[in-house]
CSV table of N, CA and C in Angstrom, one decimal:
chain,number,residue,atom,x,y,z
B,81,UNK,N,0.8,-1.2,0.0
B,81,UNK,CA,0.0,0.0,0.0
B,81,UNK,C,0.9,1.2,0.0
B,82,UNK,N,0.4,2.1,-0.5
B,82,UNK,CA,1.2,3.5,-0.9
B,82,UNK,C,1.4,4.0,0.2
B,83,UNK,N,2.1,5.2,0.5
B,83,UNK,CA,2.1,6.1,1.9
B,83,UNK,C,1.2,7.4,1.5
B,84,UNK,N,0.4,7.4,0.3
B,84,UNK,CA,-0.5,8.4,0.3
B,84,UNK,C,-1.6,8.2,0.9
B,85,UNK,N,-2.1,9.1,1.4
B,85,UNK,CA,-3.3,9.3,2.0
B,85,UNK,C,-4.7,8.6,0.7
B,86,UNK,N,-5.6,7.7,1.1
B,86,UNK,CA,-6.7,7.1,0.5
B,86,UNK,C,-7.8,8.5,-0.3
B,87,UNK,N,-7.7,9.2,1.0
B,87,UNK,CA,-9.0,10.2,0.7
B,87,UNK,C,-8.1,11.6,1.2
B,88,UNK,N,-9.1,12.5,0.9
B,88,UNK,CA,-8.8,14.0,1.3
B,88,UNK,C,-10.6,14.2,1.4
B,89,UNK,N,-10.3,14.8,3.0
B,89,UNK,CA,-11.6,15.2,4.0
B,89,UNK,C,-11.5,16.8,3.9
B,90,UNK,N,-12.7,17.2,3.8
B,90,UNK,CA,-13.0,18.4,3.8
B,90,UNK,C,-14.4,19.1,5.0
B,91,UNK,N,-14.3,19.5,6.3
B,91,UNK,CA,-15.5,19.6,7.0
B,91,UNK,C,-16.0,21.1,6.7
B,92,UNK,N,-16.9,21.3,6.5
B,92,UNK,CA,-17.1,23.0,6.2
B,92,UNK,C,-18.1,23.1,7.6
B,93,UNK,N,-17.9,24.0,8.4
B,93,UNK,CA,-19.2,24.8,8.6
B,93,UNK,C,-19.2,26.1,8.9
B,94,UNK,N,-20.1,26.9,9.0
B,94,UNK,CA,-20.1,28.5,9.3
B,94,UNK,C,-18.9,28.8,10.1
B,95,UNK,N,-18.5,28.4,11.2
B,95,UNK,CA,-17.8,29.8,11.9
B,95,UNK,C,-16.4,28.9,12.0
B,96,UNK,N,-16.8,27.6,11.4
B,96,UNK,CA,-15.5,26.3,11.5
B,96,UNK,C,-15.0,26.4,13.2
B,97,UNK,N,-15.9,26.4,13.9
B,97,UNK,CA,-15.4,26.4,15.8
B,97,UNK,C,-16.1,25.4,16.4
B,98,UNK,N,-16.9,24.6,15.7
B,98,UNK,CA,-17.4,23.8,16.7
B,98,UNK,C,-17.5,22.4,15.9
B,99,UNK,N,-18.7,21.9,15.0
B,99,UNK,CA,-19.2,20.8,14.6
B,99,UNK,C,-18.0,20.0,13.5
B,100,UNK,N,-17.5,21.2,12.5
B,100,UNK,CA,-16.3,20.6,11.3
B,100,UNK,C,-14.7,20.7,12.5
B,101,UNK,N,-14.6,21.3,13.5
B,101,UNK,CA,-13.1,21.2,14.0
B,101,UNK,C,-13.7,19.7,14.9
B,102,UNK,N,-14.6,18.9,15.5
B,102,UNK,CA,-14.8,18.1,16.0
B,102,UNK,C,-15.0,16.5,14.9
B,103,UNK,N,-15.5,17.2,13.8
B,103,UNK,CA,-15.3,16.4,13.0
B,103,UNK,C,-13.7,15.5,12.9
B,104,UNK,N,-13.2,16.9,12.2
B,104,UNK,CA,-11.5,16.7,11.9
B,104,UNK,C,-11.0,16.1,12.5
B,105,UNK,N,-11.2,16.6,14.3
B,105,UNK,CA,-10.4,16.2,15.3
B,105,UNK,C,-10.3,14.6,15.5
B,106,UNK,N,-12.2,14.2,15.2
B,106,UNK,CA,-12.2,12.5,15.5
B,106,UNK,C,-11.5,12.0,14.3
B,107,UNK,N,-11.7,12.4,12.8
B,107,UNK,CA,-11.2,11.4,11.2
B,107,UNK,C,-9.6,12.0,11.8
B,108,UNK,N,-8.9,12.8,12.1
B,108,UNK,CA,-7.6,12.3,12.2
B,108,UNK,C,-7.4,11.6,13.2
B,109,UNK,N,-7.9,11.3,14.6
B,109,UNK,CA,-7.7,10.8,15.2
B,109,UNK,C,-8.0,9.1,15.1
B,110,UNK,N,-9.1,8.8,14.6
B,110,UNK,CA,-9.3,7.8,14.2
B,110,UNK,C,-9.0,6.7,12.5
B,111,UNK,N,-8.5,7.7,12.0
B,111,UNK,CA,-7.8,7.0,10.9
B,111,UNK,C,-6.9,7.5,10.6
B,112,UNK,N,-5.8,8.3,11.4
B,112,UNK,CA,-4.6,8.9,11.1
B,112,UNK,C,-3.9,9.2,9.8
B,113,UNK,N,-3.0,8.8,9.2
B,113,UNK,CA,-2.6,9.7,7.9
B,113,UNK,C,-3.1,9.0,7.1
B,114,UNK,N,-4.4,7.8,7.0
B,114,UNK,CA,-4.4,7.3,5.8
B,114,UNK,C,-5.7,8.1,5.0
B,115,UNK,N,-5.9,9.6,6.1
B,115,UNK,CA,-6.8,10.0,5.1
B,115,UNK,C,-6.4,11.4,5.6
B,116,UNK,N,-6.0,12.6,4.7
B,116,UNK,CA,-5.8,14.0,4.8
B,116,UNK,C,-7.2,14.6,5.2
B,117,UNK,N,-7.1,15.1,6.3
B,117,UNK,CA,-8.8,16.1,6.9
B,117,UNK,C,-7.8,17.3,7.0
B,118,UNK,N,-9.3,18.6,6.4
B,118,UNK,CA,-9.5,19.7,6.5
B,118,UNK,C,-10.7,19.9,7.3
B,119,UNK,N,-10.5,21.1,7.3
B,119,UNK,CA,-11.9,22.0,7.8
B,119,UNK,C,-11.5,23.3,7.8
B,120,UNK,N,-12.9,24.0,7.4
B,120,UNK,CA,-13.0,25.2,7.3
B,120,UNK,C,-14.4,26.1,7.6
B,121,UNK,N,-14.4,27.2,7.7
B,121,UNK,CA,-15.9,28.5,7.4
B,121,UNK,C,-16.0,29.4,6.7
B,122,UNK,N,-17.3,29.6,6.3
B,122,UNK,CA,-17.4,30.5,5.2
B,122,UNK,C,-17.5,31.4,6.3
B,123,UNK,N,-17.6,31.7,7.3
B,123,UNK,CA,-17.4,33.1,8.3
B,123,UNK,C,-16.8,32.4,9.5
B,124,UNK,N,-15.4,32.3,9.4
B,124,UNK,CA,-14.3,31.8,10.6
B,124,UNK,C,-14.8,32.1,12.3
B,125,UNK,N,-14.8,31.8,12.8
B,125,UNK,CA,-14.9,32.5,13.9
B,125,UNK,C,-13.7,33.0,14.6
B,126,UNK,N,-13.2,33.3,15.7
B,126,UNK,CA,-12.1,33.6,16.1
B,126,UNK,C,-11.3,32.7,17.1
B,127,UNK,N,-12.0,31.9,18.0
B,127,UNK,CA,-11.7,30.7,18.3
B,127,UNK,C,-12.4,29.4,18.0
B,128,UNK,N,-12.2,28.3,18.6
B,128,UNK,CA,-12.4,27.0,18.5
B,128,UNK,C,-13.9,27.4,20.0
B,129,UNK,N,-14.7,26.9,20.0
B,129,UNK,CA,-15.6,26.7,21.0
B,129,UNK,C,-15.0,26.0,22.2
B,130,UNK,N,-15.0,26.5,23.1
B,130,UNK,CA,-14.6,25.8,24.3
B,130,UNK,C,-14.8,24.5,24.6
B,131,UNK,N,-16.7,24.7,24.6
B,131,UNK,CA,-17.1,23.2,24.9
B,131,UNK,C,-16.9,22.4,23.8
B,132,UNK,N,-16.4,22.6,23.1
B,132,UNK,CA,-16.3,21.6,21.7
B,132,UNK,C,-14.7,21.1,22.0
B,133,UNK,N,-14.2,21.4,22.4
B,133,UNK,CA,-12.8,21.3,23.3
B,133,UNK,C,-12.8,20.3,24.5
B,134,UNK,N,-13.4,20.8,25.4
B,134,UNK,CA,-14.0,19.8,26.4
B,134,UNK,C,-14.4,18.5,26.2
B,135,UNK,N,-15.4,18.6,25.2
B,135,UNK,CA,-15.9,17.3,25.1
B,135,UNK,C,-15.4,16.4,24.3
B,136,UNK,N,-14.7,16.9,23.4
B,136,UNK,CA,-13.5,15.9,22.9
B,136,UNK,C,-12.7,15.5,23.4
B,137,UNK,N,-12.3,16.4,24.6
B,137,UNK,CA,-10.7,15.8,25.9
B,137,UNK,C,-11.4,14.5,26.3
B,138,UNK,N,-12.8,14.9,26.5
B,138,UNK,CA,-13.3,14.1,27.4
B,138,UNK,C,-13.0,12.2,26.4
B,139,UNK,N,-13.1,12.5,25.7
B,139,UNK,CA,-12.9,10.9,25.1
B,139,UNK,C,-11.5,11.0,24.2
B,140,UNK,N,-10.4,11.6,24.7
B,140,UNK,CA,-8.9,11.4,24.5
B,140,UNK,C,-8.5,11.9,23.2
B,141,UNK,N,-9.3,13.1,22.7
B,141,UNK,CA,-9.2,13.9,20.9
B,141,UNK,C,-8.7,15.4,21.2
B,142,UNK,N,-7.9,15.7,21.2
B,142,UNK,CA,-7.2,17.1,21.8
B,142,UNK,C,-7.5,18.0,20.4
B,143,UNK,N,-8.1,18.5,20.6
B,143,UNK,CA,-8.2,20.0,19.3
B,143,UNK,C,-8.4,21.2,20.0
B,144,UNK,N,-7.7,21.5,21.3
B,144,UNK,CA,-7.7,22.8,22.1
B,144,UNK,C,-6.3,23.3,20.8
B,145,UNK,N,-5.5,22.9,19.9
B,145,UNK,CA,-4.4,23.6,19.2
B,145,UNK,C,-5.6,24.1,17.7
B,146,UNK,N,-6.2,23.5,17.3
B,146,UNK,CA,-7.2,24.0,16.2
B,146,UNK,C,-7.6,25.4,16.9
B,147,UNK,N,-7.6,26.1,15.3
B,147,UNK,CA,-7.9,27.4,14.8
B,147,UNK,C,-9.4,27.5,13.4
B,148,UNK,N,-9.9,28.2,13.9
B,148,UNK,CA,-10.9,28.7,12.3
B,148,UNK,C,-10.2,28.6,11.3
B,149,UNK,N,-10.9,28.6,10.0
B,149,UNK,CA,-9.8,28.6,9.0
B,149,UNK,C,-11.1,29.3,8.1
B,150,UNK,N,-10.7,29.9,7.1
B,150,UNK,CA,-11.7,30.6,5.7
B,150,UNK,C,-12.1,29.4,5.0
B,151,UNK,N,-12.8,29.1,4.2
B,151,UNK,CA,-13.5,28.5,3.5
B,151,UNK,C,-12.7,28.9,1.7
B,152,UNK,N,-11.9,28.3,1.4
B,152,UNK,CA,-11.1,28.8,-0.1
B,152,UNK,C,-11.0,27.8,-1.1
B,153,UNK,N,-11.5,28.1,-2.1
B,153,UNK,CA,-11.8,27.4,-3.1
B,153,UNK,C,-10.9,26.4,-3.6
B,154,UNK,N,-9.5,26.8,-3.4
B,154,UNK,CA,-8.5,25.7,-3.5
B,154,UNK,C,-8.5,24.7,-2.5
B,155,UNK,N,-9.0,25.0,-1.1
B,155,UNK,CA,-9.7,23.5,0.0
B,155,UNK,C,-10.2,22.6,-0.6
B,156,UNK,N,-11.7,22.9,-1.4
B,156,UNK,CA,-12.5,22.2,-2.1
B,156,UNK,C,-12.3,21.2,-3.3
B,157,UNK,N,-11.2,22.1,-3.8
B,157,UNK,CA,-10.8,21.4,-5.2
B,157,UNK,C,-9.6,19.9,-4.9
B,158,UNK,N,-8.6,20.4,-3.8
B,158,UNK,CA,-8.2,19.5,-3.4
B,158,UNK,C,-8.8,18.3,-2.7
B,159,UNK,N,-9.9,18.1,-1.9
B,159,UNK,CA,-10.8,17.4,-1.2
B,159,UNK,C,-11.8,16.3,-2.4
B,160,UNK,N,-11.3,15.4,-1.9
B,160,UNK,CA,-12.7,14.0,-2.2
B,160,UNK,C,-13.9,14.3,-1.9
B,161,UNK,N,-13.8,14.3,-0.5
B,161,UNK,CA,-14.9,14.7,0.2
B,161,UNK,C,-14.9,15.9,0.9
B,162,UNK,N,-16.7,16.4,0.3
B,162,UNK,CA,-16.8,17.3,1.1
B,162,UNK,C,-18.1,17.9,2.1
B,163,UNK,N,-18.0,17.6,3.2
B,163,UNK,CA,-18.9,17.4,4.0
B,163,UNK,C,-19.2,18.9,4.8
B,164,UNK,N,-20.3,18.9,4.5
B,164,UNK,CA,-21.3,20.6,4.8
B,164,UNK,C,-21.8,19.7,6.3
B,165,UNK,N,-21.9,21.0,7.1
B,165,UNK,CA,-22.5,21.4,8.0
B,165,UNK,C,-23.3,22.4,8.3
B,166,UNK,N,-24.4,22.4,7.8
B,166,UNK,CA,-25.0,23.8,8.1
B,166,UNK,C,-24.5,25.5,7.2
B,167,UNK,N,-23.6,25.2,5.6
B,167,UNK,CA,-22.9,26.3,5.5
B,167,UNK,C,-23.9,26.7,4.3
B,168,UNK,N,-25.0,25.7,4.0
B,168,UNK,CA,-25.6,26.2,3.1
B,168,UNK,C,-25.2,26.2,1.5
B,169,UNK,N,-25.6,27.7,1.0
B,169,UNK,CA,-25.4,27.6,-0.6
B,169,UNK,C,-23.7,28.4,-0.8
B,170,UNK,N,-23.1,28.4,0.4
B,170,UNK,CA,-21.8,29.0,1.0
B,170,UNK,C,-20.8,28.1,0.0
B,171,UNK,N,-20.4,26.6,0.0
B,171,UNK,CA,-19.4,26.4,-0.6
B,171,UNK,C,-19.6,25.8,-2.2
B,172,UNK,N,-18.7,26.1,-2.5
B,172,UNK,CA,-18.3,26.4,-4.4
B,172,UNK,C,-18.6,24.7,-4.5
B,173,UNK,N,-19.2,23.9,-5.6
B,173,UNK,CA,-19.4,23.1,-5.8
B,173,UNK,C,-18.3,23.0,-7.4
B,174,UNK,N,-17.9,21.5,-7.1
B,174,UNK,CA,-16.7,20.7,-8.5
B,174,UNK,C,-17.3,19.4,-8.6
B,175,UNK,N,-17.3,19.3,-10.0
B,175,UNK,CA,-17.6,17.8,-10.3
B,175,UNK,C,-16.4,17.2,-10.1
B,176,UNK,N,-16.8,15.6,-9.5
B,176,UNK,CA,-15.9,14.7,-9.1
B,176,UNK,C,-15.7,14.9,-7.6
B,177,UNK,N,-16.3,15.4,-6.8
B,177,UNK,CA,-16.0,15.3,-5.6
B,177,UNK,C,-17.6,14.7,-5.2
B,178,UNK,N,-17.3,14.1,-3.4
B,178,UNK,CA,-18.5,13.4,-3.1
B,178,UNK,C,-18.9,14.4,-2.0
B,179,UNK,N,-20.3,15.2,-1.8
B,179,UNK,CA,-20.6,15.9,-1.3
B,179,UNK,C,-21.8,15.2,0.0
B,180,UNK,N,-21.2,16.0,1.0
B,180,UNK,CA,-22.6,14.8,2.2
B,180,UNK,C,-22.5,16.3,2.3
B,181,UNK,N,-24.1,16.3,3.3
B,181,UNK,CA,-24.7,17.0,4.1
B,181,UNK,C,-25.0,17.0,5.4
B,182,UNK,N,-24.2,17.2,6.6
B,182,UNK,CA,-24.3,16.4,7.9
B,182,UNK,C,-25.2,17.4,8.6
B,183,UNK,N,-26.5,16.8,9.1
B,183,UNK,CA,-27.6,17.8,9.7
B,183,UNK,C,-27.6,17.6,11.0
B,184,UNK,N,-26.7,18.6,11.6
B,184,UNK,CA,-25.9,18.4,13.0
B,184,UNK,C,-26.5,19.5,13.6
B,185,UNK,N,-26.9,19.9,15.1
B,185,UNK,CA,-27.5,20.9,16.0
B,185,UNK,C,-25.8,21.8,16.1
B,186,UNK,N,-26.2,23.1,16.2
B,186,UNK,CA,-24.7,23.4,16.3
B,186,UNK,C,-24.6,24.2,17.9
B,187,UNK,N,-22.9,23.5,18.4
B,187,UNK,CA,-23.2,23.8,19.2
B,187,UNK,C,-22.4,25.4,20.0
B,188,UNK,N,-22.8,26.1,19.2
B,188,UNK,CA,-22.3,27.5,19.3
B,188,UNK,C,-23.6,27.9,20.7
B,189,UNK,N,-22.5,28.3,21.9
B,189,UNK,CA,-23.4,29.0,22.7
B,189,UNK,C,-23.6,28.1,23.7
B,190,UNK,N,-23.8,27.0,23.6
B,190,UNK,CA,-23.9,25.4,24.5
B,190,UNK,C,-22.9,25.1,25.1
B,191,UNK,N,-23.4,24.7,26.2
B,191,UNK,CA,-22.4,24.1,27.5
B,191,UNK,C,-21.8,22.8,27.1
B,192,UNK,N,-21.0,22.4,27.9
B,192,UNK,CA,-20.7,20.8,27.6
B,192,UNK,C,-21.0,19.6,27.5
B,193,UNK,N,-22.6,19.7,28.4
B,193,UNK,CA,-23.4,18.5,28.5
B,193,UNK,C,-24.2,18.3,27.3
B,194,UNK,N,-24.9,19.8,26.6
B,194,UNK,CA,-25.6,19.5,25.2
B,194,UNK,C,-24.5,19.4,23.8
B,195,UNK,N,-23.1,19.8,24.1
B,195,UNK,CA,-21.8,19.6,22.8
B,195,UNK,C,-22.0,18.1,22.8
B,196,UNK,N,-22.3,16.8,24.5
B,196,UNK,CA,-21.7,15.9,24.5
B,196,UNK,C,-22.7,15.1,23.1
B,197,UNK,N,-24.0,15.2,23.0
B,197,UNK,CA,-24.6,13.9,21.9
B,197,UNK,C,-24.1,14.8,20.7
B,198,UNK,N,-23.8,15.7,20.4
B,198,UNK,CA,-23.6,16.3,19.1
B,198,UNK,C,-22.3,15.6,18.3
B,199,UNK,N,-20.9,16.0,19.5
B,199,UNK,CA,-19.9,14.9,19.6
B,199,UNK,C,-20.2,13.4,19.4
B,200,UNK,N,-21.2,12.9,19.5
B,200,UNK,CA,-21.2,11.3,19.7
B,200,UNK,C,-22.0,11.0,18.3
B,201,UNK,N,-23.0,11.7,18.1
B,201,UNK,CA,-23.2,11.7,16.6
B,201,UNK,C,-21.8,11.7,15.3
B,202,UNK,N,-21.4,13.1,15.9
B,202,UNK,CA,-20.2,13.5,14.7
B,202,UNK,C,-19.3,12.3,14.7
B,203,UNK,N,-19.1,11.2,15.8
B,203,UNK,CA,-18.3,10.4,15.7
B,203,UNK,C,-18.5,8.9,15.0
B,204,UNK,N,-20.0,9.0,15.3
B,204,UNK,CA,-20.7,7.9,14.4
B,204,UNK,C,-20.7,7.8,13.2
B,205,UNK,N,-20.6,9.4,12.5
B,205,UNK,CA,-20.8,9.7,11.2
B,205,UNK,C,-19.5,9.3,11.1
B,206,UNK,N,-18.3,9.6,11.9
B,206,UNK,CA,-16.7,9.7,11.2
B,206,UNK,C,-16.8,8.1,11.3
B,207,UNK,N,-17.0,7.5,11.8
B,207,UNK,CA,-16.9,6.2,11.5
B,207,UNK,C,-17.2,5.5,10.2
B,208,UNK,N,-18.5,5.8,10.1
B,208,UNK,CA,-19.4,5.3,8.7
B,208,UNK,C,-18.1,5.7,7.3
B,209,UNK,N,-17.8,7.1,8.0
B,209,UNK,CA,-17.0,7.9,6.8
B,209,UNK,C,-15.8,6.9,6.1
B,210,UNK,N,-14.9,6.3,7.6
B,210,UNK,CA,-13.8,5.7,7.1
B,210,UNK,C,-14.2,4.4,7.0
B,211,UNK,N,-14.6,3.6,7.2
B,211,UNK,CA,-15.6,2.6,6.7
B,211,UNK,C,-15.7,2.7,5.0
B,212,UNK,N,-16.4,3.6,4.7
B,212,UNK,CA,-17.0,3.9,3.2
B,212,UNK,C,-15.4,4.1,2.6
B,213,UNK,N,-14.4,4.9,2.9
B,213,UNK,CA,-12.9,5.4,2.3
B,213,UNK,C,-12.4,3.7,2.1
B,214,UNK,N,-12.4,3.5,2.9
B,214,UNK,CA,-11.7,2.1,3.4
B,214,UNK,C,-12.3,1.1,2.3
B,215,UNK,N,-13.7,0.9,2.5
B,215,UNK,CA,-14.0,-0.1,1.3
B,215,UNK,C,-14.2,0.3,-0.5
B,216,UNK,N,-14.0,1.9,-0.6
B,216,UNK,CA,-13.9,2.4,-1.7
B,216,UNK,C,-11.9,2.3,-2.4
B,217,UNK,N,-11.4,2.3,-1.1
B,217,UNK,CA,-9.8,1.8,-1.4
B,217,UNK,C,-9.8,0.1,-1.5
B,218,UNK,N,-10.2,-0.2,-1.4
B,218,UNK,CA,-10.1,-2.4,-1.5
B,218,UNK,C,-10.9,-2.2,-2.4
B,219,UNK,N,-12.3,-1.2,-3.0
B,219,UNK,CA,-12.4,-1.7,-4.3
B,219,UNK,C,-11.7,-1.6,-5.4
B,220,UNK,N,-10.9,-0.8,-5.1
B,220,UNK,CA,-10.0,0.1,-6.3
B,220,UNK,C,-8.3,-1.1,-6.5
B,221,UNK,N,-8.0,-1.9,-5.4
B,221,UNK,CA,-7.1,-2.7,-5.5
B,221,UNK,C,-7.0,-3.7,-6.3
């Protein structure tokens, strides 16, 4: 097997501080370099959500070093996938890329206890995600 990465992840959401940095934080953490994650916003915020921080420590995913990032069209173009959160008609659409739609509560403003099912969802989804990369690389072998 190659040392390139299978896929390239792309999380988008609005302020990129809570749902797409929790995203990122579980697909790197859980499938390490064999897939390149991003994340971004079409309106950055200025930090990372606190509780979104928290509740990731809480199950051993450290993204207290994640920053906002802008939403840039050369993100997209490089990305397989590219998974919306709530950003709307916000990101630039390319043929050949696979587009999800993850319809996640966001948790801008929320304490730790309501970030925690938002987190446990996002993780179910990253699961499914590398699952699907995983058997889209064994079909390609």
């Amino acid at each position: 097997m190659s040392s390139s990465p299978l896929a390239s992840v792309l999380f988008v959401c609005v302020h990129n501080a809570g749902r797409s940095q929790m995203a990122a934080g579980f697909l790197s953490h859980l499938a390490g370099d064999r897939v390149e994650v991003r994340s971004a916003g079409s309106i950055p915020g200025d930090r990372v959500n606190p509780a979104a921080v928290e509740a990731m420590s809480e199950v051993g995913v450290d993204i207290s070093e994640a920053e906002p990032k802008i939403l840039t069209t050369e993100a997209v173009q490089a990305s397989d996938y590219v998974i919306t959160m709530g950003c709307g008609d916000a990101c630039p659409i390319f043929p050949g890329k696979k587009y999800l739609d993850w319809a996640l509560e966001d948790p801008a403003g929320k304490g730790v206890e309501s970030v925690r099912p938002i987190r446990d969802e996002i993780k179910v989804r990253i699961e499914a995600l590398i699952a699907e990369i995983d058997a889209a690389a064994k079909a390609e072998d």
